[in-house]
Short mmCIF file of C-alpha atoms and ligand atoms in Angstrom, two decimals:
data_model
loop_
_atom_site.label_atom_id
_atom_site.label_comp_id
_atom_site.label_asym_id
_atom_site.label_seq_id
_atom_site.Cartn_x
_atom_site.Cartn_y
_atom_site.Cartn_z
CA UNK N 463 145.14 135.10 104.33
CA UNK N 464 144.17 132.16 107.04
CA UNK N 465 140.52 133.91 106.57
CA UNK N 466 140.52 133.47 102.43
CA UNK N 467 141.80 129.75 102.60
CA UNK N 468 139.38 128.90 105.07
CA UNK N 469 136.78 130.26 103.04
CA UNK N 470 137.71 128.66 99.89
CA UNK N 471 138.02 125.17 101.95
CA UNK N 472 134.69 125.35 102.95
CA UNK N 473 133.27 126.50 99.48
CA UNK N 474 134.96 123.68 98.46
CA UNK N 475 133.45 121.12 101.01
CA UNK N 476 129.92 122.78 100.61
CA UNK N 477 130.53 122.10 96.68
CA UNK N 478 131.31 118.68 97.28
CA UNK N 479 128.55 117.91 99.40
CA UNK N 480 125.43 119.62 96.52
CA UNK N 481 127.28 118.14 93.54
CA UNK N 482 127.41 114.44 95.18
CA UNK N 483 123.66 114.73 96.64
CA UNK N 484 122.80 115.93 93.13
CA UNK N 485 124.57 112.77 91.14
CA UNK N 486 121.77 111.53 88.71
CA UNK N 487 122.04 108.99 86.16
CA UNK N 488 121.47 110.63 82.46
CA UNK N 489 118.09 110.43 81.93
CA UNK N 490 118.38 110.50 77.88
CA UNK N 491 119.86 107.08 78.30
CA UNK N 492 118.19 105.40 81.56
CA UNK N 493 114.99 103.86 79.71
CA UNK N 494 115.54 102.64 76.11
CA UNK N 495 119.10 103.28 76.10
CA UNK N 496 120.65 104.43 72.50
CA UNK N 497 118.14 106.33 70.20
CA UNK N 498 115.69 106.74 72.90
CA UNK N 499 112.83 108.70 71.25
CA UNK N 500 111.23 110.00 74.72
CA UNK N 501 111.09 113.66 76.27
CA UNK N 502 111.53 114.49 79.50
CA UNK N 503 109.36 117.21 80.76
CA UNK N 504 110.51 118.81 84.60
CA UNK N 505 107.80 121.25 85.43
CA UNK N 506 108.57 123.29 88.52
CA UNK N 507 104.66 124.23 90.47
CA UNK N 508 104.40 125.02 94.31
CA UNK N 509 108.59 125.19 94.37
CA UNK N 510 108.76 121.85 93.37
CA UNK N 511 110.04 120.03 90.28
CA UNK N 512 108.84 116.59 89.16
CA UNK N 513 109.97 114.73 86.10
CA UNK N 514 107.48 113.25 83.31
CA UNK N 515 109.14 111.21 80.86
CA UNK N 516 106.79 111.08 77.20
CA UNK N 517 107.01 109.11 74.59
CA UNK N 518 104.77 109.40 71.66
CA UNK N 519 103.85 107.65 68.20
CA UNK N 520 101.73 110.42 66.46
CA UNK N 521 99.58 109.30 63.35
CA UNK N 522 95.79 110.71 62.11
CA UNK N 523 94.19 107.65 64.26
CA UNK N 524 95.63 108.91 67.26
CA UNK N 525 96.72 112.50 67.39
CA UNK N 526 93.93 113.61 69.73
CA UNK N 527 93.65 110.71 71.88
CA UNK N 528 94.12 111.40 76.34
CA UNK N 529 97.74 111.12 77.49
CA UNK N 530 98.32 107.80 79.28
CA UNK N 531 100.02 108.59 82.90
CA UNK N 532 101.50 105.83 84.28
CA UNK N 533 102.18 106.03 88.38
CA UNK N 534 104.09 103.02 89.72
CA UNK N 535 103.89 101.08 92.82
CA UNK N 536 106.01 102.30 96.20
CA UNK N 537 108.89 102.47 96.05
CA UNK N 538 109.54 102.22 92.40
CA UNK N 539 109.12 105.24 90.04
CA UNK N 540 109.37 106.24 86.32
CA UNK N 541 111.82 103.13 84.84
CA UNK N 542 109.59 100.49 86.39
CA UNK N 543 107.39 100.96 83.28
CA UNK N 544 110.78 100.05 80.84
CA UNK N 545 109.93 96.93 79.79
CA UNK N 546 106.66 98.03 78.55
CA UNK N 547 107.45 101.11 76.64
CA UNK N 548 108.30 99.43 73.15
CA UNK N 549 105.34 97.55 73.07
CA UNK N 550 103.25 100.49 74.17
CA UNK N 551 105.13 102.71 71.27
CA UNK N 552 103.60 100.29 68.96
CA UNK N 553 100.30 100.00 70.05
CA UNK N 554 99.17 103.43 71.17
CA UNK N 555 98.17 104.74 67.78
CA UNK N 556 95.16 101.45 67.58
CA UNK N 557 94.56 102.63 71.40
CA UNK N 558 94.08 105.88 70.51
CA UNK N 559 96.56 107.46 73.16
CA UNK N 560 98.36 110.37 72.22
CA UNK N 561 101.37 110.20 74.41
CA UNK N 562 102.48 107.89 77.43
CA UNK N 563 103.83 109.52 80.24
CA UNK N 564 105.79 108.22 83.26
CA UNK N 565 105.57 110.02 86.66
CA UNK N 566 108.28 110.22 88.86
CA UNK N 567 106.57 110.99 92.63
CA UNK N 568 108.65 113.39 94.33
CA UNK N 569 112.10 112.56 95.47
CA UNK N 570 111.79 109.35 93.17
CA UNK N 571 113.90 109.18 89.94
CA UNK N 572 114.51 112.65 88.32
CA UNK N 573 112.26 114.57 90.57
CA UNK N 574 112.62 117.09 93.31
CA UNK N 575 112.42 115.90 97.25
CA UNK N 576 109.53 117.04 98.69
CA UNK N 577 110.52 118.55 102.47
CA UNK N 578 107.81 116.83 103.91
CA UNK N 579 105.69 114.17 103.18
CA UNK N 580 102.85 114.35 100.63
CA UNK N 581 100.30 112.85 100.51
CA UNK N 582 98.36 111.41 97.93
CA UNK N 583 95.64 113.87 97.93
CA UNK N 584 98.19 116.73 97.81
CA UNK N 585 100.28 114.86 95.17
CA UNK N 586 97.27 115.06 93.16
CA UNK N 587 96.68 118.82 93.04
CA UNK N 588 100.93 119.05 92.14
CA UNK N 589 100.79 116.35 89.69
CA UNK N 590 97.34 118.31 87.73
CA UNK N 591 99.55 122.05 88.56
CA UNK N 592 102.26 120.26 86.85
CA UNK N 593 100.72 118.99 83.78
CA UNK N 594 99.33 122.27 83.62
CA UNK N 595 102.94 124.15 83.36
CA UNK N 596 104.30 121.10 80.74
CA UNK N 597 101.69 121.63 78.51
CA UNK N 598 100.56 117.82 78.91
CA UNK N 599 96.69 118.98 78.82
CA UNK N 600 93.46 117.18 77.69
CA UNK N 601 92.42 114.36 78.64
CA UNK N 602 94.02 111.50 80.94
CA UNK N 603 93.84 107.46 80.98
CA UNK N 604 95.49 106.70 84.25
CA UNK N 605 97.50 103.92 84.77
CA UNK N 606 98.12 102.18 88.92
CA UNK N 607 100.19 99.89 89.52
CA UNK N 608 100.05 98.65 93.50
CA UNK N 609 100.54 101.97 95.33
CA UNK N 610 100.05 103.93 92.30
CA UNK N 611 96.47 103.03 92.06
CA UNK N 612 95.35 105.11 95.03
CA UNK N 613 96.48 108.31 92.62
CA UNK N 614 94.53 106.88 89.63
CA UNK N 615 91.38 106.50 92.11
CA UNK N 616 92.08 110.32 93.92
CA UNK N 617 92.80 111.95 90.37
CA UNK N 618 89.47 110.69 89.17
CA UNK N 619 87.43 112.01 92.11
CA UNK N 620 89.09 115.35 91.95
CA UNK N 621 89.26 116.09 88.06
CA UNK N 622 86.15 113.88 86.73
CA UNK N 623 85.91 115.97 83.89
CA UNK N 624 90.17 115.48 82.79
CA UNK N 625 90.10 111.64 82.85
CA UNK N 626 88.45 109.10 80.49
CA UNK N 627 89.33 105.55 82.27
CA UNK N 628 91.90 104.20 84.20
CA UNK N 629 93.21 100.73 84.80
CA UNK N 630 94.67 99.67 88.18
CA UNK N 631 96.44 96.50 88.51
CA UNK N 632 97.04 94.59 91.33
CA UNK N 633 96.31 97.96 93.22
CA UNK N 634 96.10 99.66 96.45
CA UNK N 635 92.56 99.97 97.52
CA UNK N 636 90.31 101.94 100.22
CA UNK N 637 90.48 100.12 102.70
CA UNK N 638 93.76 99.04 102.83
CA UNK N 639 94.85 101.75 105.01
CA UNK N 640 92.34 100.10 108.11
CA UNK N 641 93.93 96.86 108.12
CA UNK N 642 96.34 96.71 111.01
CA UNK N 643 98.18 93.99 109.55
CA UNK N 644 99.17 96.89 106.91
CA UNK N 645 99.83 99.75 109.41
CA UNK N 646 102.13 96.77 111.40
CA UNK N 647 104.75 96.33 108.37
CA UNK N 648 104.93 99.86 107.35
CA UNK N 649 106.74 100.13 110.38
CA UNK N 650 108.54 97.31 109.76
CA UNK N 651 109.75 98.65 106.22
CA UNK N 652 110.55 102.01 107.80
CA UNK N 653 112.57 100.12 109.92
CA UNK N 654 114.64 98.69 106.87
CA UNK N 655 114.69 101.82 104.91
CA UNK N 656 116.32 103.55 108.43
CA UNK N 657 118.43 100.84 108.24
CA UNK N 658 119.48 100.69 104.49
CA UNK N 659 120.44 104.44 104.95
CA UNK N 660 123.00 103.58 108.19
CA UNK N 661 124.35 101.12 105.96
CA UNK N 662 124.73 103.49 102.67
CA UNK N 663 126.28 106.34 104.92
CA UNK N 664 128.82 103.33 105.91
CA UNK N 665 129.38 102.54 102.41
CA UNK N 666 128.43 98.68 103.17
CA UNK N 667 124.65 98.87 101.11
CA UNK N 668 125.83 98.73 97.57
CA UNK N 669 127.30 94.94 98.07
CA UNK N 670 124.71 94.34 100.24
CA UNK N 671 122.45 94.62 97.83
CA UNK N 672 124.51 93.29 94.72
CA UNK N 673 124.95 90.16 96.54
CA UNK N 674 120.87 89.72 96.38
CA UNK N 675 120.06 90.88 99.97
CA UNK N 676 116.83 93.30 98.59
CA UNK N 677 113.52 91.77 97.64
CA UNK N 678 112.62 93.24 94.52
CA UNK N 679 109.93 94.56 96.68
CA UNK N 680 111.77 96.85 98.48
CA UNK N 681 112.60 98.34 94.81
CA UNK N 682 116.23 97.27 94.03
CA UNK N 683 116.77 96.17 90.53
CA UNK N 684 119.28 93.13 90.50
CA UNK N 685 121.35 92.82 87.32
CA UNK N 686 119.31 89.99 86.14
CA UNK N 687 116.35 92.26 85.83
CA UNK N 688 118.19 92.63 81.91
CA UNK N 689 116.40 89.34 81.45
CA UNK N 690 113.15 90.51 82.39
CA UNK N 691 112.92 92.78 79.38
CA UNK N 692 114.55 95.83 80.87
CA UNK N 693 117.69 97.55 79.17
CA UNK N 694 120.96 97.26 81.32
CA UNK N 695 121.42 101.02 80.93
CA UNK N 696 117.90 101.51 82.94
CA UNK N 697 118.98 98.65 85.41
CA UNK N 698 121.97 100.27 86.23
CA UNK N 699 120.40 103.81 86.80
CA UNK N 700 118.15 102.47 88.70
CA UNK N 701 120.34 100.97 91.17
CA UNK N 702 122.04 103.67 91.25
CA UNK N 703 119.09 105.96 92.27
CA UNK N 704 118.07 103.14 94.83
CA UNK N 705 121.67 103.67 96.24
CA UNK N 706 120.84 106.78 97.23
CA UNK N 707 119.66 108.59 100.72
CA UNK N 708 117.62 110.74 98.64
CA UNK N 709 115.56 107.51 97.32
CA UNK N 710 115.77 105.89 100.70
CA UNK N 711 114.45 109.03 102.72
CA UNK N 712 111.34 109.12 100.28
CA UNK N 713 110.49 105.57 100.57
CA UNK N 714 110.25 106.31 103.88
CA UNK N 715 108.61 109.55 103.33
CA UNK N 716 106.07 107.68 101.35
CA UNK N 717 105.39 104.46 104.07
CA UNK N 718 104.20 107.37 106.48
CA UNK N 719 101.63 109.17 104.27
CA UNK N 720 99.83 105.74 103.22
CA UNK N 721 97.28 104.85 105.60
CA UNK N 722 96.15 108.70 105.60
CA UNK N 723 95.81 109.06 102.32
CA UNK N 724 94.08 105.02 101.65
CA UNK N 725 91.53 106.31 104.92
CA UNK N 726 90.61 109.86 102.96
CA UNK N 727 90.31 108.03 99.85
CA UNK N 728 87.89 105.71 101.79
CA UNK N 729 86.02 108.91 103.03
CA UNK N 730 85.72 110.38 100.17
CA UNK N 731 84.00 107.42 98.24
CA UNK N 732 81.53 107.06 101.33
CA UNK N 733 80.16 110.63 100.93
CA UNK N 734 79.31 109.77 97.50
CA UNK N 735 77.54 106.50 98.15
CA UNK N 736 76.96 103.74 95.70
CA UNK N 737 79.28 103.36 92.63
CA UNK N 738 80.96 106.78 93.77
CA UNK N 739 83.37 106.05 89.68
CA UNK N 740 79.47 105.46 87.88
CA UNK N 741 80.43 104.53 84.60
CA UNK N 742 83.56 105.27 84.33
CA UNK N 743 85.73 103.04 82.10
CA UNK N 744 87.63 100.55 84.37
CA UNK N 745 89.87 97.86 84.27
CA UNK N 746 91.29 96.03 87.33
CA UNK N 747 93.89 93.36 86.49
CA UNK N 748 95.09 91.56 89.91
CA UNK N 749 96.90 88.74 91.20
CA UNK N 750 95.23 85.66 92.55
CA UNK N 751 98.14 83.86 94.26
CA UNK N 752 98.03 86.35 97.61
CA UNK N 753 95.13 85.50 99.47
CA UNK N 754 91.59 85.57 99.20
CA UNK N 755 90.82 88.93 101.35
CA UNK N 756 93.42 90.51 98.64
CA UNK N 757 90.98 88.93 95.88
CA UNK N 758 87.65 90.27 97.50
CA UNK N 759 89.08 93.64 98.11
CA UNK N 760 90.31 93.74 93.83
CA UNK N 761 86.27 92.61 92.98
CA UNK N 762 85.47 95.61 95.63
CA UNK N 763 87.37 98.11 94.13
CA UNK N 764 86.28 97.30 90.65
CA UNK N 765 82.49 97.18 91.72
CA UNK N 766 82.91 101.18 92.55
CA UNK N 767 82.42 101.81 88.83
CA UNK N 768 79.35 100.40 86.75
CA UNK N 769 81.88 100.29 84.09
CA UNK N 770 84.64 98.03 84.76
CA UNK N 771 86.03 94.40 84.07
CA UNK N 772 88.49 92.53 86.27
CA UNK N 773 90.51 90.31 85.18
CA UNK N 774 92.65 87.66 87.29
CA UNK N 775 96.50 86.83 86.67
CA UNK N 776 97.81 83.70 88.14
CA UNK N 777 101.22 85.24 88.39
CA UNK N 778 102.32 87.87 91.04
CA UNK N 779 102.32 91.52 92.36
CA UNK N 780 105.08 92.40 90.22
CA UNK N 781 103.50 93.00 86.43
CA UNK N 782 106.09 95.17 84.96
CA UNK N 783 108.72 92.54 85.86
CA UNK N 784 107.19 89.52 85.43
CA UNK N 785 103.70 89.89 83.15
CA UNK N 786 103.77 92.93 80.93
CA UNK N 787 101.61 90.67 78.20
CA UNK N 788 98.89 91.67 81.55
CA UNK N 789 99.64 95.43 81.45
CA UNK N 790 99.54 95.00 77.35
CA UNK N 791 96.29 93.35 77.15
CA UNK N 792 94.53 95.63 79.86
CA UNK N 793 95.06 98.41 78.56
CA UNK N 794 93.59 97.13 74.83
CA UNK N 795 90.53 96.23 76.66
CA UNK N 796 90.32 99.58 78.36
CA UNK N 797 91.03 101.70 75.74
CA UNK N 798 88.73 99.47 73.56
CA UNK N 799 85.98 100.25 76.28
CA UNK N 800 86.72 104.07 76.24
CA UNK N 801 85.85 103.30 72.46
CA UNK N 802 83.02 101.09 72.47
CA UNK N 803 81.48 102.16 75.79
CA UNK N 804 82.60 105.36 77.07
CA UNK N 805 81.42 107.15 79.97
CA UNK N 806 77.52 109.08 79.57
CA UNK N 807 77.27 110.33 83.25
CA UNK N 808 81.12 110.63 84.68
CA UNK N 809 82.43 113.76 84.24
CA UNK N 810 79.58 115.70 83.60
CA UNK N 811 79.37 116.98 86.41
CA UNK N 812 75.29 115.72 87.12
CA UNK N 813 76.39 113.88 90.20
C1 NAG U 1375 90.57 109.68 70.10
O1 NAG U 1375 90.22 110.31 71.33
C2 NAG U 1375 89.78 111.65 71.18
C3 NAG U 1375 89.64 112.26 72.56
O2 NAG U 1375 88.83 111.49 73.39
C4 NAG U 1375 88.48 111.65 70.37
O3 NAG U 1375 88.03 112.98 70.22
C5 NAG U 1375 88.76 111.01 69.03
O4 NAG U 1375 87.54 110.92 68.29
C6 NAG U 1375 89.35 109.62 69.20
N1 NAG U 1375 89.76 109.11 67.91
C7 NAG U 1375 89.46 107.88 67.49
C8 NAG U 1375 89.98 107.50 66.13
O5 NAG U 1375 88.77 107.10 68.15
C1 NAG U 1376 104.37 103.52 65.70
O1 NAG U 1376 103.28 102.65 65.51
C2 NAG U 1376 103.34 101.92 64.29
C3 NAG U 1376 102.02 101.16 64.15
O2 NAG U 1376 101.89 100.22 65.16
C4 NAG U 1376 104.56 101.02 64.29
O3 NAG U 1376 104.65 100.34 63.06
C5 NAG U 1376 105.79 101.86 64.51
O4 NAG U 1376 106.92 101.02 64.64
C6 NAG U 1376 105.64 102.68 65.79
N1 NAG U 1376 106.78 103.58 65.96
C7 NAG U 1376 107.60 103.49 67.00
C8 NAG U 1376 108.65 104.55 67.09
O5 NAG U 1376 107.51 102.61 67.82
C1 NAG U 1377 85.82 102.12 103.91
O1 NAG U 1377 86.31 101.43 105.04
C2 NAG U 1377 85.34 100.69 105.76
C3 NAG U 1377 86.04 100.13 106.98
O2 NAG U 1377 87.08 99.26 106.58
C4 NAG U 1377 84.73 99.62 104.85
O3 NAG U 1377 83.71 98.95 105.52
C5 NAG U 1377 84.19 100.27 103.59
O4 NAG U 1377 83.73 99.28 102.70
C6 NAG U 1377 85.28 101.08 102.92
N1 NAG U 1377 84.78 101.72 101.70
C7 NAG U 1377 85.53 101.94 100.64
C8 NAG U 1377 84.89 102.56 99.45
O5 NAG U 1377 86.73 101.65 100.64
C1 NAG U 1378 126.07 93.70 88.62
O1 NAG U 1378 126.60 94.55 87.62
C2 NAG U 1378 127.61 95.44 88.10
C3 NAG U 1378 127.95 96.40 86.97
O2 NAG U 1378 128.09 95.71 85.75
C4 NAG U 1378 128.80 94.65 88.61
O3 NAG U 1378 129.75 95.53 89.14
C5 NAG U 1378 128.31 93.72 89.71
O4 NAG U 1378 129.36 92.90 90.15
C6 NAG U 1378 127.17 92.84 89.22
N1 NAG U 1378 126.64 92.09 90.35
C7 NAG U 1378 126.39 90.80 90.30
C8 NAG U 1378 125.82 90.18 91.54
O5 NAG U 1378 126.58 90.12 89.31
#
């Protein structure tokens, strides 16, 4: 008797604790809200399970066009891209894309946790395994913002053959990862993120951060992000996934596997030498208002294919909050170049 109820108290407690780690927002209604035409794809390779939202606008001009996969900057994930999704509906039968699909990195948004951290390199090889098991095959545009652009850059050099062009903007580049200045704040933001999760396991972060405490950089929505173009319903998961230790630990996963994989990135463009992307179609749109290094380094990156136009934004590092007319108009000119001037040597594997 004493042995049964103890049993069924902790079966009880255990319960508790899976069902409240496993508290996600409904993903049907966490981007467009009502009517929300996408499809959520959660393909399970190497015993993990990431989520790939699609959305798709299928007509004769664009039924075999490359899937667009969009990869956002650290530590946002798949409903950074929000804002842009209705204009990208409309447009992506004149760009020739078949579907757009946004990547949640693991232990972001709808995806699995990965036990350890991954980095981009591995992430890579998961993300292609996963496309693989969804059925999203052919080929790929690839779409960076910030962090996100060191997968667009690692994809390429691993599948040259799967990926037609890719735009970056305002990305991470290869040498990023050697700038102490850059290997002093991650520790600083692992700091806050250590921090952030003391405070959630006290139950003081949620006002914390609805009072306005959290630069958007450190990836909390604030309600006025409705004005911005985003629907309150994806404002309101997202805070909720922000509030939890599950997000938390990955940013922090994530701030730990960036100078590695920015320095084998760097590597691996040096053993190819000169214009290591030849002509594959680019487009870099960047921010000037950081500083000029930040500037250089966005004309350097966009010099490593033959290719490629960059174009400066007098606005800053946050596009899909504050200039998705950028993220609109880059990827016209991109796809426009993947028309007009598409690659002759990339991806045929002569190099
Ligand atoms: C769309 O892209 C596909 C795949 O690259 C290509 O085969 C097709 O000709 C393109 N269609 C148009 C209308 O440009
Ligand atoms: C699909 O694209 C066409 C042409 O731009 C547009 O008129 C239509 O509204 C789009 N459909 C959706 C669901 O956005
Ligand atoms: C790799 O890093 C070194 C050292 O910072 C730099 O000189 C070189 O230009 C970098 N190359 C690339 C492709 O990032
Ligand atoms: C933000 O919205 C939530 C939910 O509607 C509300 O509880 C909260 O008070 C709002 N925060 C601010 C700072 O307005």
């Amino acid at each position: 008797m004493f042995k049964l109820s103890t049993c069924l108290l902790l079966f009880i407690c255990f319960f508790a604790i899976v069902t409240s780690q496993q508290t996600l927002p409904d993903v049907s209604t966490s981007f467009l809200g009502a009517g929300d035409p996408g499809v959520s794809h959660y393909p399970s390779y190497l015993g993990l399970k990431m989520h790939i939202r699609c959305y798709s606008n299928v007509t004769s001009a664009n039924q075999k066009g490359p899937i667009a996969l969009f990869d956002a900057g650290l530590p946002f994930f798949s409903t950074a891209w929000v804002s842009i999704i209705p204009s990208v509906l409309q447009k992506m039968p004149s760009w020739n894309i078949s579907k757009a699909c946004f990547i949640d990195r693991y232990g972001y948004g709808w995806s699995d946790s990965a036990p350890y951290p991954i980095t981009t390199q591995d992430y890579v090889l998961r993300l292609r395994g996963s496309l693989q098991v969804a059925g999203l095959t052919g080929k790929y545009i690839l779409v960076g913002w910030s962090w996100g652009s060191i997968f667009t850059q690692v994809f390429s050099l691993t599948y040259p053959k799967e990926v037609s062009g890719i735009m970056t903007i305002d990305g991470t580049d290869s040498k990023w990862g050697f700038i102490s200045a850059n290997q002093q704040s991650i520790i600083t933001y692992t700091n806050t993120y250590m921090n952030y999760m003391s405070m959630n396991n006290m139950g003081t972060l949620q006002s914390y951060a609805n009072d306005g405490n959290v630069a958007l950089g450190f990836g909390y929505f604030p309600n006025g992000t409705v004005a911005l173009g985003f629907t309150p319903n994806s404002v309101s998961s997202s805070q909720q996934i922000w509030l939890s230790n599950k997000f938390l630990k990955t940013a922090v996963q994530e701030f730990n596997i960036m100078v590695i994989s920015s320095a084998v990135l760097n590597f691996t463009y040096a053993v190819k030498g000169p214009n290591p992307l030849k002509d594959l179609p680019y487009v870099n749109i960047y921010e000037t208002i950081f500083d000029q290094d930040w500037i250089d380094r966005q004309l350097f990156m966009a010099s490593l294919s033959t290719n490629s136009v960059a174009i400066p934004f007098g606005t800053d590092h946050f596009f899909p909050f504050t200039n998705q007319g950028a993220i609109i108009s880059g990827l016209t000119a991109l796809t426009n170049k993947i028309k007009t001037n598409p690659a002759r040597i990339w991806g045929r594997g002569i190099f």
